[in-house]
Coordinates of C-alpha atoms in Angstrom, one line a residue:
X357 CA 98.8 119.7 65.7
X358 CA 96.3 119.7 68.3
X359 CA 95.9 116.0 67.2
X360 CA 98.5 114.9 69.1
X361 CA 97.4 117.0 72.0
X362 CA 94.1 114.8 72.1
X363 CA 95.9 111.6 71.3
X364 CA 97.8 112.1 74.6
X365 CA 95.0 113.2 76.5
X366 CA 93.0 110.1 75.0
X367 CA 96.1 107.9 76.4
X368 CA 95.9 109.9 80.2
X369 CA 92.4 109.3 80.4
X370 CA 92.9 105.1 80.3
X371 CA 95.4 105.3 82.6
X372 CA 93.5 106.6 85.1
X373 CA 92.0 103.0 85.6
X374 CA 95.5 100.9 85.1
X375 CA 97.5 99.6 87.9
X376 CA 100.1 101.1 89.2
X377 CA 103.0 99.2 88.6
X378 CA 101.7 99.0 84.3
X379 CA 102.8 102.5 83.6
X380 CA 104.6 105.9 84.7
X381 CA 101.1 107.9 84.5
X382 CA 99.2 105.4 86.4
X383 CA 101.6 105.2 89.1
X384 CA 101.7 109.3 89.4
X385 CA 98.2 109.2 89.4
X386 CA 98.4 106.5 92.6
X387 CA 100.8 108.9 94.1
X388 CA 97.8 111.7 94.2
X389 CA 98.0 115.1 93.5
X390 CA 101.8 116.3 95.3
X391 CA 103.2 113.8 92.7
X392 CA 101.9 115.1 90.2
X393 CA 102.4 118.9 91.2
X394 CA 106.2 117.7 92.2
X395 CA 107.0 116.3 88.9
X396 CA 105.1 120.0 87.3
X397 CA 108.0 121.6 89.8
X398 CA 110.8 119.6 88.6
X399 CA 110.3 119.8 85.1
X400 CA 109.4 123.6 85.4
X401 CA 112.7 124.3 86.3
X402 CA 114.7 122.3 84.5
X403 CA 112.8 124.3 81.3
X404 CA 114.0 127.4 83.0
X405 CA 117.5 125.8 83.5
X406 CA 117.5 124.8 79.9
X407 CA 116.5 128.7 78.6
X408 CA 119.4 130.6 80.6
X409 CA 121.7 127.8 79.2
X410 CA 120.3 128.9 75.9
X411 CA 120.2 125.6 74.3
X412 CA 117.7 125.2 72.3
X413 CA 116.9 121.4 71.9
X414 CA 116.9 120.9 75.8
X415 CA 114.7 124.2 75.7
X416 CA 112.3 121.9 73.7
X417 CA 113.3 118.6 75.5
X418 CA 112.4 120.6 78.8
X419 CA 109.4 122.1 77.4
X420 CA 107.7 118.7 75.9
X421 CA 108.3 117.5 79.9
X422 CA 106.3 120.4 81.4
X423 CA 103.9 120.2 79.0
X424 CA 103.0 116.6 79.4
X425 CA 103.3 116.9 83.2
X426 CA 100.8 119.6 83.2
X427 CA 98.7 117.5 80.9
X428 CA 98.8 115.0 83.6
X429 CA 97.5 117.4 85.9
X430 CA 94.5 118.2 84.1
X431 CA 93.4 115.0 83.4
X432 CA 93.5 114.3 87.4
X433 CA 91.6 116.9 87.8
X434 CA 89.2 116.5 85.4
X435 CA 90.1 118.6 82.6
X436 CA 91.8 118.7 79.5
X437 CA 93.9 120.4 76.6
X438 CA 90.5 121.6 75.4
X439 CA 90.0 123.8 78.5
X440 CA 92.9 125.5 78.4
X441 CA 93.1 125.8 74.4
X442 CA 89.5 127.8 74.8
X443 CA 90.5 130.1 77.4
X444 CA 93.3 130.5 74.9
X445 CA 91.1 131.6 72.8
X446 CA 88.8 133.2 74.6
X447 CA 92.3 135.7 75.5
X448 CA 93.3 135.7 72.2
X449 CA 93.4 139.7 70.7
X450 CA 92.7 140.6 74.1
X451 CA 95.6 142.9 75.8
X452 CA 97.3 141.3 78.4
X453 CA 97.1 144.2 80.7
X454 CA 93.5 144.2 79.9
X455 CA 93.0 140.5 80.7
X456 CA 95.0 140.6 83.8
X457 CA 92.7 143.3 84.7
X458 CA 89.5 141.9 84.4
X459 CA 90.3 138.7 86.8
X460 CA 90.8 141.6 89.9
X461 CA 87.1 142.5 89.4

């Protein structure tokens, strides 16, 4: 499944050098960084919005939308589903209360 995951982040990456007006991506990325983080936002609540309604394809509709904003995001900044996957990873069997613990430090 993570296939798909580096298939999009493939796709991110050449639009980085398109022109604005060829596809949605490029033109956030000419909008800058509060675009981006705007579009994050939006779709961030309408997830939420989605979950209270409790229905569940919107749930995932909502979900894909946040996801692929926030794949946006980290190829602006120079990252990628990799990064995040390993710190995944790295938290993975690790409590949560333990975790959260050892960023304070």
């Amino acid at each position: 499944m993570n296939d798909i995951l580096t298939q999009l982040a493939e796709v991110l990456e050449q639009r980085k050098g398109a022109a604005p007006d060829s596809s949605y991506v490029a033109k956030l990325y000419d909008k800058g960084l509060d675009a981006i983080l705007k579009k994050i936002g939006e779709e961030a609540t309408e997830t939420v919005m989605a979950a209270k309604d409790g229905n569940k394809q919107q749930i995932v509709y909502e979900t894909a939308d946040l996801w692929f904003h926030t794949l946006v995001l980290l190829a602006q900044q120079g990252l990628g589903p990799d990064d995040v996957l390993n710190e995944l990873a790295r938290r993975f069997g690790i409590s949560g209360i333990e975790e959260k613990a050892s960023r304070k430090k």
